[in-house]
mmCIF file with all atom_site columns, C-alpha atoms in Angstrom:
data_model
loop_
_atom_site.group_PDB
_atom_site.id
_atom_site.type_symbol
_atom_site.label_atom_id
_atom_site.label_alt_id
_atom_site.label_comp_id
_atom_site.label_asym_id
_atom_site.label_entity_id
_atom_site.label_seq_id
_atom_site.pdbx_PDB_ins_code
_atom_site.Cartn_x
_atom_site.Cartn_y
_atom_site.Cartn_z
_atom_site.occupancy
_atom_site.B_iso_or_equiv
_atom_site.pdbx_formal_charge
_atom_site.auth_seq_id
_atom_site.auth_comp_id
_atom_site.auth_asym_id
_atom_site.auth_atom_id
_atom_site.pdbx_PDB_model_num
ATOM 1   C CA . THR B 1 1   ? 65.250 294.612 92.672  1.00 96.00 ? 1   THR B CA 1
ATOM 2   C CA . CYS B 1 2   ? 68.159 293.974 90.548  1.00 97.00 ? 2   CYS B CA 1
ATOM 3   C CA . GLY B 1 3   ? 70.251 296.396 88.261  1.00 95.00 ? 3   GLY B CA 1
ATOM 4   C CA . GLU B 1 4   ? 73.445 296.881 86.537  1.00 96.00 ? 4   GLU B CA 1
ATOM 5   C CA . ASP B 1 5   ? 75.561 297.156 89.746  1.00 97.00 ? 5   ASP B CA 1
ATOM 6   C CA . LYS B 1 6   ? 75.551 293.310 89.774  1.00 97.00 ? 6   LYS B CA 1
ATOM 7   C CA . THR B 1 7   ? 73.433 292.997 93.126  1.00 97.00 ? 7   THR B CA 1
ATOM 8   C CA . ILE B 1 8   ? 69.961 291.930 94.062  1.00 97.00 ? 8   ILE B CA 1
ATOM 9   C CA . ARG B 1 9   ? 68.283 293.769 96.939  1.00 95.00 ? 9   ARG B CA 1
ATOM 10  C CA . VAL B 1 10  ? 65.398 292.357 99.032  1.00 94.00 ? 10  VAL B CA 1
ATOM 11  C CA . TRP B 1 11  ? 63.252 295.091 100.697 1.00 92.00 ? 11  TRP B CA 1
ATOM 12  C CA . ASN B 1 12  ? 61.222 294.656 103.700 1.00 88.00 ? 12  ASN B CA 1
ATOM 13  C CA . LEU B 1 13  ? 58.027 296.021 102.710 1.00 86.00 ? 13  LEU B CA 1
ATOM 14  C CA . THR B 1 14  ? 56.289 295.609 106.184 1.00 86.00 ? 14  THR B CA 1
ATOM 15  C CA . SER B 1 15  ? 59.041 298.202 107.575 1.00 84.00 ? 15  SER B CA 1
ATOM 16  C CA . ARG B 1 16  ? 58.277 301.739 107.775 1.00 85.00 ? 16  ARG B CA 1
ATOM 17  C CA . HIS B 1 17  ? 61.725 302.275 106.343 1.00 85.00 ? 17  HIS B CA 1
ATOM 18  C CA . PRO B 1 18  ? 62.640 299.453 103.775 1.00 79.00 ? 18  PRO B CA 1
ATOM 19  C CA . ALA B 1 19  ? 65.642 300.956 102.913 1.00 79.00 ? 19  ALA B CA 1
ATOM 20  C CA . ALA B 1 20  ? 67.212 300.609 106.133 1.00 79.00 ? 20  ALA B CA 1
ATOM 21  C CA . GLU B 1 21  ? 66.424 296.739 106.421 1.00 80.00 ? 21  GLU B CA 1
ATOM 22  C CA . GLN B 1 22  ? 67.280 295.763 102.821 1.00 89.00 ? 22  GLN B CA 1
ATOM 23  C CA . ALA B 1 23  ? 69.427 292.741 102.205 1.00 93.00 ? 23  ALA B CA 1
ATOM 24  C CA . VAL B 1 24  ? 71.917 292.797 99.497  1.00 95.00 ? 24  VAL B CA 1
ATOM 25  C CA . LEU B 1 25  ? 72.866 289.394 97.316  1.00 96.00 ? 25  LEU B CA 1
ATOM 26  C CA . ARG B 1 26  ? 75.896 289.646 95.539  1.00 96.00 ? 26  ARG B CA 1
ATOM 27  C CA . GLY B 1 27  ? 77.850 286.927 93.604  1.00 96.00 ? 27  GLY B CA 1
ATOM 28  C CA . HIS B 1 28  ? 76.658 287.565 89.928  1.00 97.00 ? 28  HIS B CA 1
ATOM 29  C CA . GLU B 1 29  ? 79.772 288.871 87.797  1.00 97.00 ? 29  GLU B CA 1
ATOM 30  C CA . GLY B 1 30  ? 77.469 290.831 85.207  1.00 97.00 ? 30  GLY B CA 1
ATOM 31  C CA . TRP B 1 31  ? 74.540 293.016 85.523  1.00 96.00 ? 31  TRP B CA 1
ATOM 32  C CA . VAL B 1 32  ? 71.332 291.248 86.688  1.00 98.00 ? 32  VAL B CA 1
ATOM 33  C CA . GLY B 1 33  ? 68.192 291.613 84.646  1.00 96.00 ? 33  GLY B CA 1
ATOM 34  C CA . SER B 1 34  ? 65.712 289.324 85.607  1.00 97.00 ? 34  SER B CA 1
ATOM 35  C CA . LEU B 1 35  ? 64.011 287.870 88.840  1.00 98.00 ? 35  LEU B CA 1
ATOM 36  C CA . ALA B 1 36  ? 61.548 285.442 89.993  1.00 98.00 ? 36  ALA B CA 1
ATOM 37  C CA . PHE B 1 37  ? 60.200 284.066 93.083  1.00 97.00 ? 37  PHE B CA 1
ATOM 38  C CA . SER B 1 38  ? 59.104 280.380 93.312  1.00 96.00 ? 38  SER B CA 1
ATOM 39  C CA . PRO B 1 39  ? 55.430 279.943 94.169  1.00 96.00 ? 39  PRO B CA 1
ATOM 40  C CA . ASP B 1 40  ? 56.225 278.980 97.838  1.00 94.00 ? 40  ASP B CA 1
ATOM 41  C CA . GLY B 1 41  ? 58.257 281.706 98.352  1.00 93.00 ? 41  GLY B CA 1
ATOM 42  C CA . ARG B 1 42  ? 61.379 279.547 99.316  1.00 93.00 ? 42  ARG B CA 1
ATOM 43  C CA . TRP B 1 43  ? 63.535 280.468 96.378  1.00 95.00 ? 43  TRP B CA 1
ATOM 44  C CA . LEU B 1 44  ? 64.485 283.466 94.401  1.00 97.00 ? 44  LEU B CA 1
ATOM 45  C CA . ALA B 1 45  ? 65.914 283.034 91.043  1.00 98.00 ? 45  ALA B CA 1
ATOM 46  C CA . SER B 1 46  ? 68.277 285.653 89.249  1.00 98.00 ? 46  SER B CA 1
ATOM 47  C CA . GLY B 1 47  ? 69.406 285.758 85.819  1.00 98.00 ? 47  GLY B CA 1
ATOM 48  C CA . SER B 1 48  ? 72.374 287.613 84.642  1.00 98.00 ? 48  SER B CA 1
ATOM 49  C CA . TYR B 1 49  ? 74.559 288.972 81.811  1.00 97.00 ? 49  TYR B CA 1
ATOM 50  C CA . ASP B 1 50  ? 77.304 286.569 83.171  1.00 97.00 ? 50  ASP B CA 1
ATOM 51  C CA . ALA B 1 51  ? 75.237 283.771 81.622  1.00 97.00 ? 51  ALA B CA 1
ATOM 52  C CA . THR B 1 52  ? 74.266 282.161 84.886  1.00 98.00 ? 52  THR B CA 1
ATOM 53  C CA . THR B 1 53  ? 71.237 281.825 86.944  1.00 98.00 ? 53  THR B CA 1
ATOM 54  C CA . ARG B 1 54  ? 71.547 281.898 90.625  1.00 97.00 ? 54  ARG B CA 1
ATOM 55  C CA . LEU B 1 55  ? 68.991 280.446 93.294  1.00 97.00 ? 55  LEU B CA 1
ATOM 56  C CA . TRP B 1 56  ? 68.787 282.144 96.685  1.00 96.00 ? 56  TRP B CA 1
ATOM 57  C CA . ARG B 1 57  ? 67.249 280.631 99.730  1.00 94.00 ? 57  ARG B CA 1
ATOM 58  C CA . MET B 1 58  ? 64.703 283.022 101.177 1.00 93.00 ? 58  MET B CA 1
ATOM 59  C CA . ASP B 1 59  ? 63.480 281.166 104.488 1.00 87.00 ? 59  ASP B CA 1
ATOM 60  C CA . PRO B 1 60  ? 65.421 282.117 106.112 1.00 86.00 ? 60  PRO B CA 1
ATOM 61  C CA . LEU B 1 61  ? 67.230 284.813 103.892 1.00 89.00 ? 61  LEU B CA 1
ATOM 62  C CA . ASP B 1 62  ? 70.888 284.968 104.621 1.00 90.00 ? 62  ASP B CA 1
ATOM 63  C CA . PRO B 1 63  ? 72.819 287.236 102.295 1.00 90.00 ? 63  PRO B CA 1
ATOM 64  C CA . THR B 1 64  ? 76.104 285.567 103.216 1.00 91.00 ? 64  THR B CA 1
ATOM 65  C CA . ALA B 1 65  ? 74.914 282.243 102.145 1.00 93.00 ? 65  ALA B CA 1
ATOM 66  C CA . ALA B 1 66  ? 76.299 280.799 98.692  1.00 94.00 ? 66  ALA B CA 1
ATOM 67  C CA . PRO B 1 67  ? 73.571 280.597 96.234  1.00 95.00 ? 67  PRO B CA 1
ATOM 68  C CA . VAL B 1 68  ? 72.992 277.383 93.884  1.00 96.00 ? 68  VAL B CA 1
ATOM 69  C CA . VAL B 1 69  ? 74.350 278.549 90.576  1.00 97.00 ? 69  VAL B CA 1
ATOM 70  C CA . LEU B 1 70  ? 72.900 277.034 87.425  1.00 97.00 ? 70  LEU B CA 1
ATOM 71  C CA . ARG B 1 71  ? 75.331 277.056 84.417  1.00 96.00 ? 71  ARG B CA 1
ATOM 72  C CA . GLY B 1 72  ? 75.063 276.015 80.801  1.00 95.00 ? 72  GLY B CA 1
ATOM 73  C CA . HIS B 1 73  ? 73.687 279.129 78.688  1.00 97.00 ? 73  HIS B CA 1
ATOM 74  C CA . GLU B 1 74  ? 76.346 280.896 76.603  1.00 97.00 ? 74  GLU B CA 1
ATOM 75  C CA . GLY B 1 75  ? 74.592 284.229 76.521  1.00 97.00 ? 75  GLY B CA 1
ATOM 76  C CA . TRP B 1 76  ? 72.797 286.571 79.027  1.00 97.00 ? 76  TRP B CA 1
ATOM 77  C CA . VAL B 1 77  ? 69.876 284.993 81.034  1.00 98.00 ? 77  VAL B CA 1
ATOM 78  C CA . GLY B 1 78  ? 67.260 287.463 80.477  1.00 96.00 ? 78  GLY B CA 1
ATOM 79  C CA . SER B 1 79  ? 63.978 285.744 81.194  1.00 98.00 ? 79  SER B CA 1
ATOM 80  C CA . LEU B 1 80  ? 62.833 283.333 84.142  1.00 98.00 ? 80  LEU B CA 1
ATOM 81  C CA . ALA B 1 81  ? 59.722 281.564 85.080  1.00 98.00 ? 81  ALA B CA 1
ATOM 82  C CA . PHE B 1 82  ? 58.638 279.006 87.709  1.00 98.00 ? 82  PHE B CA 1
ATOM 83  C CA . SER B 1 83  ? 55.987 276.460 87.013  1.00 97.00 ? 83  SER B CA 1
ATOM 84  C CA . PRO B 1 84  ? 52.789 277.220 89.242  1.00 97.00 ? 84  PRO B CA 1
ATOM 85  C CA . ASN B 1 85  ? 53.439 273.763 91.282  1.00 96.00 ? 85  ASN B CA 1
ATOM 86  C CA . GLY B 1 86  ? 57.169 274.761 91.706  1.00 96.00 ? 86  GLY B CA 1
ATOM 87  C CA . ARG B 1 87  ? 58.366 271.522 89.883  1.00 96.00 ? 87  ARG B CA 1
ATOM 88  C CA . TRP B 1 88  ? 60.138 273.519 87.095  1.00 97.00 ? 88  TRP B CA 1
ATOM 89  C CA . LEU B 1 89  ? 62.285 276.690 86.514  1.00 98.00 ? 89  LEU B CA 1
ATOM 90  C CA . ALA B 1 90  ? 62.603 277.802 82.910  1.00 98.00 ? 90  ALA B CA 1
ATOM 91  C CA . THR B 1 91  ? 65.518 280.096 81.984  1.00 98.00 ? 91  THR B CA 1
ATOM 92  C CA . GLY B 1 92  ? 65.666 281.896 78.717  1.00 98.00 ? 92  GLY B CA 1
ATOM 93  C CA . SER B 1 93  ? 68.904 283.431 77.119  1.00 98.00 ? 93  SER B CA 1
ATOM 94  C CA . PHE B 1 94  ? 70.085 285.462 74.306  1.00 97.00 ? 94  PHE B CA 1
ATOM 95  C CA . ASP B 1 95  ? 71.884 282.177 73.169  1.00 98.00 ? 95  ASP B CA 1
ATOM 96  C CA . ARG B 1 96  ? 68.478 281.521 71.698  1.00 98.00 ? 96  ARG B CA 1
ATOM 97  C CA . THR B 1 97  ? 67.741 278.373 73.961  1.00 98.00 ? 97  THR B CA 1
ATOM 98  C CA . ILE B 1 98  ? 65.690 277.684 76.935  1.00 98.00 ? 98  ILE B CA 1
ATOM 99  C CA . GLN B 1 99  ? 66.837 275.421 79.897  1.00 98.00 ? 99  GLN B CA 1
ATOM 100 C CA . LEU B 1 100 ? 64.120 273.833 81.657  1.00 97.00 ? 100 LEU B CA 1
ATOM 101 C CA . TRP B 1 101 ? 65.433 272.871 85.275  1.00 97.00 ? 101 TRP B CA 1
ATOM 102 C CA . GLY B 1 102 ? 63.772 270.189 87.509  1.00 95.00 ? 102 GLY B CA 1
ATOM 103 C CA . ILE B 1 103 ? 63.146 270.617 91.113  1.00 94.00 ? 103 ILE B CA 1
ATOM 104 C CA . ARG B 1 104 ? 62.481 267.771 93.340  1.00 91.00 ? 104 ARG B CA 1
ATOM 105 C CA . ASN B 1 105 ? 62.428 267.856 97.121  1.00 85.00 ? 105 ASN B CA 1
ATOM 106 C CA . ASP B 1 106 ? 63.825 270.951 97.155  1.00 83.00 ? 106 ASP B CA 1
ATOM 107 C CA . GLN B 1 107 ? 66.712 270.044 95.085  1.00 89.00 ? 107 GLN B CA 1
ATOM 108 C CA . ILE B 1 108 ? 67.769 271.242 91.690  1.00 92.00 ? 108 ILE B CA 1
ATOM 109 C CA . GLU B 1 109 ? 68.046 268.251 89.223  1.00 92.00 ? 109 GLU B CA 1
ATOM 110 C CA . PRO B 1 110 ? 71.795 268.384 87.647  1.00 89.00 ? 110 PRO B CA 1
ATOM 111 C CA . SER B 1 111 ? 70.859 268.255 83.882  1.00 92.00 ? 111 SER B CA 1
ATOM 112 C CA . PRO B 1 112 ? 68.339 270.507 82.347  1.00 95.00 ? 112 PRO B CA 1
ATOM 113 C CA . LYS B 1 113 ? 66.185 269.910 79.351  1.00 95.00 ? 113 LYS B CA 1
ATOM 114 C CA . VAL B 1 114 ? 67.418 272.315 76.561  1.00 96.00 ? 114 VAL B CA 1
ATOM 115 C CA . LEU B 1 115 ? 64.577 273.463 74.136  1.00 97.00 ? 115 LEU B CA 1
ATOM 116 C CA . THR B 1 116 ? 65.867 274.842 70.736  1.00 97.00 ? 116 THR B CA 1
ATOM 117 C CA . GLY B 1 117 ? 64.166 276.041 67.823  1.00 96.00 ? 117 GLY B CA 1
ATOM 118 C CA . HIS B 1 118 ? 64.021 280.042 68.002  1.00 97.00 ? 118 HIS B CA 1
ATOM 119 C CA . THR B 1 119 ? 66.209 282.133 65.876  1.00 97.00 ? 119 THR B CA 1
ATOM 120 C CA . GLY B 1 120 ? 66.520 284.850 68.111  1.00 96.00 ? 120 GLY B CA 1
ATOM 121 C CA . ARG B 1 121 ? 67.087 285.614 71.644  1.00 97.00 ? 121 ARG B CA 1
ATOM 122 C CA . ILE B 1 122 ? 64.490 284.558 74.321  1.00 98.00 ? 122 ILE B CA 1
ATOM 123 C CA . GLN B 1 123 ? 62.454 287.551 75.591  1.00 97.00 ? 123 GLN B CA 1
ATOM 124 C CA . ALA B 1 124 ? 59.775 286.263 78.011  1.00 98.00 ? 124 ALA B CA 1
ATOM 125 C CA . LEU B 1 125 ? 58.625 283.084 79.485  1.00 98.00 ? 125 LEU B CA 1
ATOM 126 C CA . ALA B 1 126 ? 55.473 281.882 81.102  1.00 98.00 ? 126 ALA B CA 1
ATOM 127 C CA . PHE B 1 127 ? 53.807 278.506 82.105  1.00 97.00 ? 127 PHE B CA 1
ATOM 128 C CA . THR B 1 128 ? 50.082 277.718 81.669  1.00 96.00 ? 128 THR B CA 1
ATOM 129 C CA . PRO B 1 129 ? 48.349 277.189 85.115  1.00 95.00 ? 129 PRO B CA 1
ATOM 130 C CA . ASP B 1 130 ? 48.185 273.500 84.631  1.00 94.00 ? 130 ASP B CA 1
ATOM 131 C CA . ASN B 1 131 ? 51.856 273.007 84.279  1.00 95.00 ? 131 ASN B CA 1
ATOM 132 C CA . ARG B 1 132 ? 51.632 271.292 81.132  1.00 92.00 ? 132 ARG B CA 1
ATOM 133 C CA . ARG B 1 133 ? 52.900 273.702 78.859  1.00 94.00 ? 133 ARG B CA 1
ATOM 134 C CA . LEU B 1 134 ? 55.594 276.427 78.798  1.00 97.00 ? 134 LEU B CA 1
ATOM 135 C CA . ILE B 1 135 ? 55.508 279.539 76.541  1.00 97.00 ? 135 ILE B CA 1
ATOM 136 C CA . SER B 1 136 ? 58.437 281.287 75.281  1.00 98.00 ? 136 SER B CA 1
ATOM 137 C CA . ALA B 1 137 ? 58.469 284.516 73.237  1.00 97.00 ? 137 ALA B CA 1
ATOM 138 C CA . SER B 1 138 ? 61.361 285.610 71.224  1.00 97.00 ? 138 SER B CA 1
ATOM 139 C CA . PHE B 1 139 ? 63.134 288.349 69.239  1.00 94.00 ? 139 PHE B CA 1
ATOM 140 C CA . ASP B 1 140 ? 62.358 286.091 66.115  1.00 95.00 ? 140 ASP B CA 1
ATOM 141 C CA . ALA B 1 141 ? 58.819 287.414 66.335  1.00 94.00 ? 141 ALA B CA 1
ATOM 142 C CA . THR B 1 142 ? 57.340 284.179 67.332  1.00 95.00 ? 142 THR B CA 1
ATOM 143 C CA . ALA B 1 143 ? 56.068 282.478 70.410  1.00 95.00 ? 143 ALA B CA 1
ATOM 144 C CA . ARG B 1 144 ? 56.303 278.792 71.078  1.00 95.00 ? 144 ARG B CA 1
ATOM 145 C CA . LEU B 1 145 ? 54.195 276.587 73.136  1.00 94.00 ? 145 LEU B CA 1
ATOM 146 C CA . TRP B 1 146 ? 56.127 273.332 74.490  1.00 95.00 ? 146 TRP B CA 1
ATOM 147 C CA . ASP B 1 147 ? 54.757 270.342 75.908  1.00 93.00 ? 147 ASP B CA 1
ATOM 148 C CA . ILE B 1 148 ? 56.867 269.777 78.885  1.00 92.00 ? 148 ILE B CA 1
ATOM 149 C CA . ALA B 1 149 ? 55.333 266.591 79.913  1.00 87.00 ? 149 ALA B CA 1
ATOM 150 C CA . ALA B 1 150 ? 56.514 265.050 76.577  1.00 87.00 ? 150 ALA B CA 1
ATOM 151 C CA . GLU B 1 151 ? 59.740 262.771 76.714  1.00 85.00 ? 151 GLU B CA 1
ATOM 152 C CA . ASN B 1 152 ? 61.194 265.098 73.995  1.00 89.00 ? 152 ASN B CA 1
ATOM 153 C CA . PRO B 1 153 ? 59.366 268.746 74.092  1.00 90.00 ? 153 PRO B CA 1
ATOM 154 C CA . ASN B 1 154 ? 61.646 269.770 71.179  1.00 90.00 ? 154 ASN B CA 1
ATOM 155 C CA . LEU B 1 155 ? 59.632 267.347 68.625  1.00 85.00 ? 155 LEU B CA 1
ATOM 156 C CA . GLU B 1 156 ? 56.331 269.277 68.080  1.00 83.00 ? 156 GLU B CA 1
ATOM 157 C CA . PRO B 1 157 ? 56.170 272.808 69.756  1.00 91.00 ? 157 PRO B CA 1
ATOM 158 C CA . ALA B 1 158 ? 53.060 274.866 68.639  1.00 90.00 ? 158 ALA B CA 1
ATOM 159 C CA . ILE B 1 159 ? 54.764 278.053 66.911  1.00 92.00 ? 159 ILE B CA 1
ATOM 160 C CA . LEU B 1 160 ? 52.445 281.250 66.990  1.00 92.00 ? 160 LEU B CA 1
ATOM 161 C CA . ARG B 1 161 ? 53.062 283.541 63.966  1.00 91.00 ? 161 ARG B CA 1
ATOM 162 C CA . GLY B 1 162 ? 51.680 286.858 63.090  1.00 88.00 ? 162 GLY B CA 1
ATOM 163 C CA . HIS B 1 163 ? 53.805 289.488 64.968  1.00 91.00 ? 163 HIS B CA 1
ATOM 164 C CA . GLN B 1 164 ? 56.129 291.721 62.730  1.00 90.00 ? 164 GLN B CA 1
ATOM 165 C CA . GLY B 1 165 ? 58.457 292.656 65.475  1.00 92.00 ? 165 GLY B CA 1
ATOM 166 C CA . PRO B 1 166 ? 60.058 291.122 68.433  1.00 94.00 ? 166 PRO B CA 1
ATOM 167 C CA . ILE B 1 167 ? 57.794 289.782 71.247  1.00 95.00 ? 167 ILE B CA 1
ATOM 168 C CA . ASN B 1 168 ? 58.662 291.268 74.432  1.00 94.00 ? 168 ASN B CA 1
ATOM 169 C CA . SER B 1 169 ? 55.949 290.211 76.740  1.00 95.00 ? 169 SER B CA 1
ATOM 170 C CA . ILE B 1 170 ? 53.517 287.361 77.279  1.00 96.00 ? 170 ILE B CA 1
ATOM 171 C CA . SER B 1 171 ? 50.683 286.568 79.917  1.00 96.00 ? 171 SER B CA 1
ATOM 172 C CA . VAL B 1 172 ? 48.477 283.596 80.246  1.00 96.00 ? 172 VAL B CA 1
ATOM 173 C CA . SER B 1 173 ? 44.892 284.024 81.772  1.00 94.00 ? 173 SER B CA 1
ATOM 174 C CA . ALA B 1 174 ? 44.196 282.470 85.137  1.00 94.00 ? 174 ALA B CA 1
ATOM 175 C CA . ASP B 1 175 ? 42.138 279.834 83.495  1.00 93.00 ? 175 ASP B CA 1
ATOM 176 C CA . GLY B 1 176 ? 44.852 279.048 80.722  1.00 92.00 ? 176 GLY B CA 1
ATOM 177 C CA . ARG B 1 177 ? 42.490 279.727 78.000  1.00 90.00 ? 177 ARG B CA 1
ATOM 178 C CA . TRP B 1 178 ? 44.083 282.847 76.673  1.00 91.00 ? 178 TRP B CA 1
ATOM 179 C CA . LEU B 1 179 ? 47.620 283.980 75.766  1.00 93.00 ? 179 LEU B CA 1
ATOM 180 C CA . VAL B 1 180 ? 48.362 288.009 75.308  1.00 93.00 ? 180 VAL B CA 1
ATOM 181 C CA . SER B 1 181 ? 51.459 288.702 73.633  1.00 93.00 ? 181 SER B CA 1
ATOM 182 C CA . GLY B 1 182 ? 52.969 292.216 72.972  1.00 93.00 ? 182 GLY B CA 1
ATOM 183 C CA . SER B 1 183 ? 55.455 293.184 70.585  1.00 91.00 ? 183 SER B CA 1
ATOM 184 C CA . GLY B 1 184 ? 57.422 296.522 69.688  1.00 83.00 ? 184 GLY B CA 1
ATOM 185 C CA . GLU B 1 185 ? 59.806 297.603 67.182  1.00 77.00 ? 185 GLU B CA 1
ATOM 186 C CA . THR B 1 186 ? 63.409 297.821 66.346  1.00 72.00 ? 186 THR B CA 1
ATOM 187 C CA . PHE B 1 187 ? 65.509 299.521 63.888  1.00 67.00 ? 187 PHE B CA 1
ATOM 188 C CA . GLU B 1 188 ? 64.597 296.861 61.311  1.00 73.00 ? 188 GLU B CA 1
ATOM 189 C CA . SER B 1 189 ? 60.942 296.022 61.904  1.00 72.00 ? 189 SER B CA 1
ATOM 190 C CA . ARG B 1 190 ? 57.904 297.836 63.576  1.00 78.00 ? 190 ARG B CA 1
ATOM 191 C CA . ASP B 1 191 ? 54.848 296.082 65.215  1.00 84.00 ? 191 ASP B CA 1
ATOM 192 C CA . ASN B 1 192 ? 53.696 297.662 68.059  1.00 88.00 ? 192 ASN B CA 1
ATOM 193 C CA . THR B 1 193 ? 50.537 295.223 68.654  1.00 89.00 ? 193 THR B CA 1
ATOM 194 C CA . ALA B 1 194 ? 49.010 293.186 71.214  1.00 89.00 ? 194 ALA B CA 1
ATOM 195 C CA . ARG B 1 195 ? 47.531 289.884 70.259  1.00 90.00 ? 195 ARG B CA 1
ATOM 196 C CA . ILE B 1 196 ? 45.253 287.626 72.024  1.00 89.00 ? 196 ILE B CA 1
ATOM 197 C CA . TRP B 1 197 ? 45.598 283.856 71.220  1.00 89.00 ? 197 TRP B CA 1
ATOM 198 C CA . ASP B 1 198 ? 43.273 281.087 72.089  1.00 87.00 ? 198 ASP B CA 1
ATOM 199 C CA . ILE B 1 199 ? 45.565 278.239 73.705  1.00 87.00 ? 199 ILE B CA 1
ATOM 200 C CA . GLY B 1 200 ? 42.754 276.482 75.928  1.00 78.00 ? 200 GLY B CA 1
ATOM 201 C CA . LEU B 1 201 ? 41.706 273.608 73.305  1.00 59.00 ? 201 LEU B CA 1
ATOM 202 C CA . GLU B 1 202 ? 42.744 270.085 74.168  1.00 50.00 ? 202 GLU B CA 1
ATOM 203 C CA . THR B 1 203 ? 44.252 269.750 70.637  1.00 47.00 ? 203 THR B CA 1
ATOM 204 C CA . LEU B 1 204 ? 46.383 272.728 71.431  1.00 46.00 ? 204 LEU B CA 1
ATOM 205 C CA . LEU B 1 205 ? 49.163 271.780 69.203  1.00 43.00 ? 205 LEU B CA 1
ATOM 206 C CA . GLU B 1 206 ? 47.180 271.806 66.068  1.00 41.00 ? 206 GLU B CA 1
ATOM 207 C CA . SER B 1 207 ? 44.438 274.587 67.023  1.00 45.00 ? 207 SER B CA 1
ATOM 208 C CA . ALA B 1 208 ? 46.125 277.477 68.688  1.00 48.00 ? 208 ALA B CA 1
ATOM 209 C CA . HIS B 1 209 ? 45.367 280.391 66.813  1.00 51.00 ? 209 HIS B CA 1
ATOM 210 C CA . LEU B 1 210 ? 45.052 284.263 66.713  1.00 59.00 ? 210 LEU B CA 1
ATOM 211 C CA . VAL B 1 211 ? 41.908 285.681 68.156  1.00 58.00 ? 211 VAL B CA 1
ATOM 212 C CA . ALA B 1 212 ? 42.477 289.412 68.056  1.00 55.00 ? 212 ALA B CA 1
ATOM 213 C CA . SER B 1 213 ? 45.036 291.931 67.483  1.00 59.00 ? 213 SER B CA 1
ATOM 214 C CA . ARG B 1 214 ? 45.135 295.539 68.666  1.00 59.00 ? 214 ARG B CA 1
ATOM 215 C CA . GLN B 1 215 ? 47.357 298.165 67.218  1.00 59.00 ? 215 GLN B CA 1
ATOM 216 C CA . LEU B 1 216 ? 49.034 300.378 70.015  1.00 55.00 ? 216 LEU B CA 1
ATOM 217 C CA . THR B 1 217 ? 49.360 304.044 69.468  1.00 53.00 ? 217 THR B CA 1
ATOM 218 C CA . PRO B 1 218 ? 52.627 306.073 70.681  1.00 51.00 ? 218 PRO B CA 1
ATOM 219 C CA . HIS B 1 219 ? 50.782 306.896 73.849  1.00 42.00 ? 219 HIS B CA 1
ATOM 220 C CA . GLN B 1 220 ? 49.960 303.334 74.693  1.00 49.00 ? 220 GLN B CA 1
ATOM 221 C CA . ARG B 1 221 ? 53.167 301.870 74.257  1.00 46.00 ? 221 ARG B CA 1
#
């Protein structure tokens, strides 16, 4: 868990008294708002208002050990995602960019790929199960599908349009065929829909399209 107190707490859920065995990770200089475990459980990534991402070793967990600090964003790191194979860590920021960090032989590559194009802050990130694509959702009411295997993923991302408000959450089906996106409302716009997109076709960049949209009532938000 993480919070405005700038700390991360790791709880032992196998204990009868988890609070008594919690480990507290300190180091961020701003509130911590996003967390993600690597698929193998060896890393915990944390994103903070201090514009950094920190990677904490979990095997073994040592609260006194210094984390790996990833810098480069100019705004709050509000979303994180590891690829299913653990090869990539994506970080999304209020600076409207995504940084794609490579991980090889348990080491973080020094220079990330920077994905640009969104005109609003990044709200959520998700990888497809085949590790080929990264999906980003933004306050600009669009989602983008990036071909991370391309030499330059910035060239032709697929842009999913239709929401009238910020996209706050996304989820990819286990077979990689469907993407669900959820949108809420702001003072300027109102959407309150969930939308289902077909993203499983081989010609993804040309054919991703909306399949269904469901209006959410106040009780379902």
